[in-house]
Amino acid sequence: MTRHVVVITGGAGDIGRALAAEYLAAGSEVHLVDRNPDVMQIAADSGATGHVVDLTDADAVAVLGTIVRVDVLITAVGAWPLLAFDDLTPRVWASQIDINLNSTYYAVHTLRHGLRAAVGSVVAVSSAVALKGHPQMASYAAAKAGVIGMVKALALALGPDGVRVNAVAPGLVTTPAQQEMWGAERSAAFRATRALDRDIATADVVSSVMFLASAGASSITGQTLVVDGGTVLH
């Protein structure tokens, strides 16, 4: 029987690693892709296959075209600076669009034949910031909003081949690094803006991504699932 093939970009990050662990435990063949060289050791330790690739470079991403079957593609690349708009330079803006938007396009475009061959599924990690804005995250919000728009377009473009394309838009995910950066008081104040008085854990994002990629979501495409405890309400 052919093994389920999962490709995760941003594979060295918290969400990427957690997703890999779940898919590997289920017996999938997992490819972790990241520009951070640590992805090779992360992959080796977990039983995945690692690829050091600059996902903002279309020519570099082309190497992934050797993966001929892709059941699930998860684009979990994300990075942002907290900058006042007056301090947001054109160079930083362009870099944020490359990292947070173009990387998703390059990955899906490169792997489109493998997705069609497997009648696969794409789940892009966007952000709740794309839906509500943030005064210090204009470039990140714009890029992640672009991901949501791209998901709608790709759902229409790839749907005739049976390929589904969806997004997850997490709110602020509680991690040790986030807690250290924000501090307890600021984190508590942010949590108070949610309908649910609880933190958002990496596991919450992982389970949402895996649901959208699964057969249980076989009639869902072009949608964005907000995982933020009720900060953004539709």
Coordinates of C-alpha atoms in Angstrom, one line a residue:
M1 CA 0.0 0.0 0.0
T2 CA 1.3 3.5 -0.9
R3 CA 2.3 5.5 2.2
H4 CA 0.5 8.8 2.9
V5 CA 3.0 11.6 1.9
V6 CA 2.9 14.8 3.9
V7 CA 5.1 17.9 3.1
I8 CA 5.4 20.5 5.8
T9 CA 7.0 23.9 5.0
G10 CA 8.2 25.8 8.0
G11 CA 9.1 22.3 9.3
A12 CA 11.6 23.6 11.9
G13 CA 9.0 25.7 13.7
D14 CA 6.8 24.7 16.7
I15 CA 3.7 24.0 14.6
G16 CA 5.7 22.2 11.9
R17 CA 7.4 19.9 14.3
A18 CA 4.2 19.1 16.2
L19 CA 2.4 18.3 12.9
A20 CA 5.3 16.0 11.9
A21 CA 5.1 14.1 15.1
E22 CA 1.4 13.4 14.6
Y23 CA 1.7 12.4 11.0
L24 CA 4.7 10.2 11.7
A25 CA 2.8 8.5 14.5
A26 CA 0.1 7.7 12.0
G27 CA 2.6 6.0 9.7
S28 CA 2.9 8.8 7.1
E29 CA 6.0 9.6 5.1
V30 CA 6.8 13.2 6.2
H31 CA 9.0 15.8 4.5
L32 CA 10.1 18.7 6.6
V33 CA 11.2 21.8 4.6
D34 CA 12.8 24.9 6.2
R35 CA 15.7 27.3 5.5
N36 CA 16.9 26.7 9.0
P37 CA 19.6 24.0 8.8
D38 CA 18.4 22.6 12.1
V39 CA 15.5 21.0 10.1
M40 CA 17.9 18.2 9.1
Q41 CA 18.6 17.1 12.7
I42 CA 14.9 17.6 13.6
A43 CA 14.0 15.3 10.7
A44 CA 16.7 12.7 11.5
D45 CA 15.6 12.6 15.2
S46 CA 11.9 12.1 14.3
G47 CA 12.1 9.8 11.3
A48 CA 11.1 12.4 8.7
T49 CA 13.1 13.5 5.6
G50 CA 14.6 17.0 5.9
H51 CA 15.1 19.5 3.1
V52 CA 17.1 22.8 3.7
V53 CA 15.3 25.2 1.3
D54 CA 15.0 28.9 1.2
L55 CA 11.2 29.1 0.6
T56 CA 11.4 32.7 -0.5
D57 CA 13.5 31.6 -3.5
A58 CA 11.4 30.2 -6.4
D59 CA 14.5 28.5 -7.9
A60 CA 15.5 26.9 -4.6
V61 CA 11.9 25.6 -4.0
A62 CA 11.9 23.9 -7.4
V63 CA 14.0 21.1 -5.9
L64 CA 10.9 19.9 -4.1
G65 CA 9.4 19.0 -7.5
T66 CA 11.2 15.6 -7.1
I67 CA 8.4 14.6 -4.6
V68 CA 6.0 13.1 -7.2
R69 CA 3.1 12.4 -4.9
V70 CA 1.8 14.7 -2.2
D71 CA -1.3 13.7 -0.2
V72 CA -1.0 16.7 2.2
L73 CA 0.9 19.9 1.8
I74 CA 0.9 22.2 4.9
T75 CA 2.5 25.6 4.5
A76 CA 3.4 26.7 8.0
V77 CA 6.0 29.4 7.3
G78 CA 5.6 32.5 9.4
A79 CA 7.8 35.3 10.8
W80 CA 7.0 38.9 11.8
P81 CA 8.6 42.0 13.3
L82 CA 6.6 44.2 15.6
L83 CA 7.2 47.6 14.0
A84 CA 5.3 50.8 14.1
F85 CA 4.1 51.7 10.6
D86 CA 6.5 54.7 10.5
D87 CA 9.4 52.3 11.0
L88 CA 8.2 49.8 8.4
T89 CA 10.7 50.2 5.5
P90 CA 10.1 49.0 2.0
R91 CA 12.8 46.4 2.5
V92 CA 11.1 44.9 5.5
W93 CA 7.7 45.0 3.7
A94 CA 9.1 43.1 0.7
S95 CA 10.8 40.6 3.0
Q96 CA 7.5 39.9 4.9
I97 CA 5.6 39.4 1.6
D98 CA 8.3 36.9 0.5
I99 CA 8.3 35.0 3.8
N100 CA 4.6 34.9 4.6
L101 CA 2.9 35.0 1.2
N102 CA 5.3 34.1 -1.7
S103 CA 6.6 31.0 0.1
T104 CA 3.1 29.5 0.0
Y105 CA 2.7 30.2 -3.7
Y106 CA 6.1 28.7 -4.5
A107 CA 5.4 25.6 -2.5
V108 CA 1.9 24.9 -4.0
H109 CA 3.0 25.8 -7.5
T110 CA 6.0 23.5 -7.3
L111 CA 4.1 20.6 -5.9
R112 CA 0.9 21.0 -7.9
H113 CA 1.6 17.9 -10.0
G114 CA 2.2 15.7 -6.9
L115 CA -1.0 17.1 -5.3
R116 CA -3.0 16.3 -8.5
A117 CA -1.5 12.8 -8.6
A118 CA -2.6 12.0 -5.1
V119 CA -5.9 14.0 -5.3
G120 CA -4.4 15.7 -2.2
S121 CA -5.1 18.6 0.1
V122 CA -3.4 21.9 1.0
V123 CA -3.7 23.6 4.3
A124 CA -2.0 27.0 4.6
V125 CA -1.3 28.6 8.0
S126 CA -2.5 32.2 7.8
S127 CA -3.2 34.3 10.9
A128 CA -6.1 35.9 12.8
V129 CA -4.2 39.2 12.4
A130 CA -5.1 39.0 8.7
L131 CA -8.8 39.4 9.6
K132 CA -8.5 42.0 12.4
G133 CA -5.3 43.9 11.7
H134 CA -2.6 45.1 14.2
P135 CA -1.0 48.5 14.3
Q136 CA 2.5 47.0 14.5
M137 CA 2.1 44.1 12.1
A138 CA 0.9 45.8 8.8
S139 CA 3.2 43.7 6.6
Y140 CA 2.4 40.4 8.3
A141 CA -1.3 41.1 8.2
A142 CA -1.2 42.0 4.6
A143 CA 0.8 38.9 3.7
K144 CA -1.4 36.5 5.6
A145 CA -4.5 38.2 4.2
G146 CA -3.0 37.4 0.8
V147 CA -2.8 33.8 1.8
I148 CA -6.5 33.7 2.5
G149 CA -7.2 35.2 -0.9
M150 CA -4.8 32.8 -2.6
V151 CA -6.6 29.9 -0.8
K152 CA -9.9 30.9 -2.4
A153 CA -8.4 31.2 -5.8
L154 CA -6.4 27.9 -5.6
A155 CA -9.5 26.1 -4.4
L156 CA -11.2 27.1 -7.7
A157 CA -8.1 26.4 -9.8
L158 CA -7.3 22.9 -8.4
G159 CA -10.8 21.8 -7.4
P160 CA -11.5 20.3 -10.8
D161 CA -8.7 17.8 -10.1
G162 CA -10.1 17.0 -6.7
V163 CA -7.5 19.0 -4.8
R164 CA -8.8 20.8 -1.8
V165 CA -7.2 24.1 -0.5
N166 CA -8.0 25.6 2.9
A167 CA -6.4 27.8 5.6
V168 CA -6.1 27.9 9.3
A169 CA -5.9 31.4 10.9
P170 CA -4.5 31.0 14.5
G171 CA -4.6 33.7 17.1
L172 CA -1.7 34.2 19.4
V173 CA -0.3 30.8 20.3
T174 CA 1.1 30.4 23.8
T175 CA 4.6 29.1 23.8
P176 CA 7.5 29.5 26.2
A177 CA 9.1 32.0 23.8
Q178 CA 5.9 34.0 23.5
Q179 CA 5.5 34.1 27.3
E180 CA 9.0 35.3 27.7
M181 CA 8.6 38.0 25.1
W182 CA 5.1 39.2 26.2
G183 CA 5.2 38.6 29.9
A184 CA 2.4 37.3 32.1
E185 CA 0.5 40.6 32.5
R186 CA 0.4 41.4 28.8
S187 CA -0.5 37.8 27.9
A188 CA -3.4 37.9 30.4
A189 CA -4.7 41.2 29.0
F190 CA -4.7 39.7 25.5
R191 CA -6.4 36.6 26.7
A192 CA -9.2 38.8 28.1
T193 CA -10.1 39.9 24.6
R194 CA -11.2 36.3 23.7
A195 CA -14.7 34.9 24.1
L196 CA -13.1 31.9 25.7
D197 CA -10.9 32.6 28.7
R198 CA -8.1 30.2 27.7
D199 CA -4.8 30.1 26.0
I200 CA -4.4 28.8 22.4
A201 CA -2.0 25.9 22.4
T202 CA 0.1 24.5 19.5
A203 CA -2.0 21.4 19.7
D204 CA -5.2 23.4 19.0
V205 CA -3.7 24.6 15.7
V206 CA -2.3 21.1 14.8
S207 CA -5.7 19.4 15.3
S208 CA -7.4 22.0 13.2
V209 CA -4.9 21.7 10.4
M210 CA -5.2 17.9 10.5
F211 CA -9.0 18.0 10.3
L212 CA -9.0 20.2 7.2
A213 CA -6.4 17.9 5.6
S214 CA -8.4 14.8 6.4
A215 CA -11.2 12.8 4.7
G216 CA -13.5 14.2 7.3
A217 CA -13.3 17.6 5.6
S218 CA -13.7 16.1 2.1
S219 CA -16.5 18.7 1.2
I220 CA -14.6 21.7 2.6
T221 CA -12.5 23.8 0.3
G222 CA -11.6 27.5 -0.1
Q223 CA -12.3 28.1 3.6
T224 CA -10.4 29.7 6.5
L225 CA -10.8 28.2 10.0
V226 CA -10.1 30.7 12.7
V227 CA -8.5 29.2 15.8
D228 CA -8.2 32.1 18.2
G229 CA -10.6 31.4 21.1
G230 CA -13.2 33.9 19.8
T231 CA -11.3 37.1 19.2
V232 CA -12.3 37.2 15.6
L233 CA -16.1 36.5 15.3
H234 CA -17.8 36.1 11.9

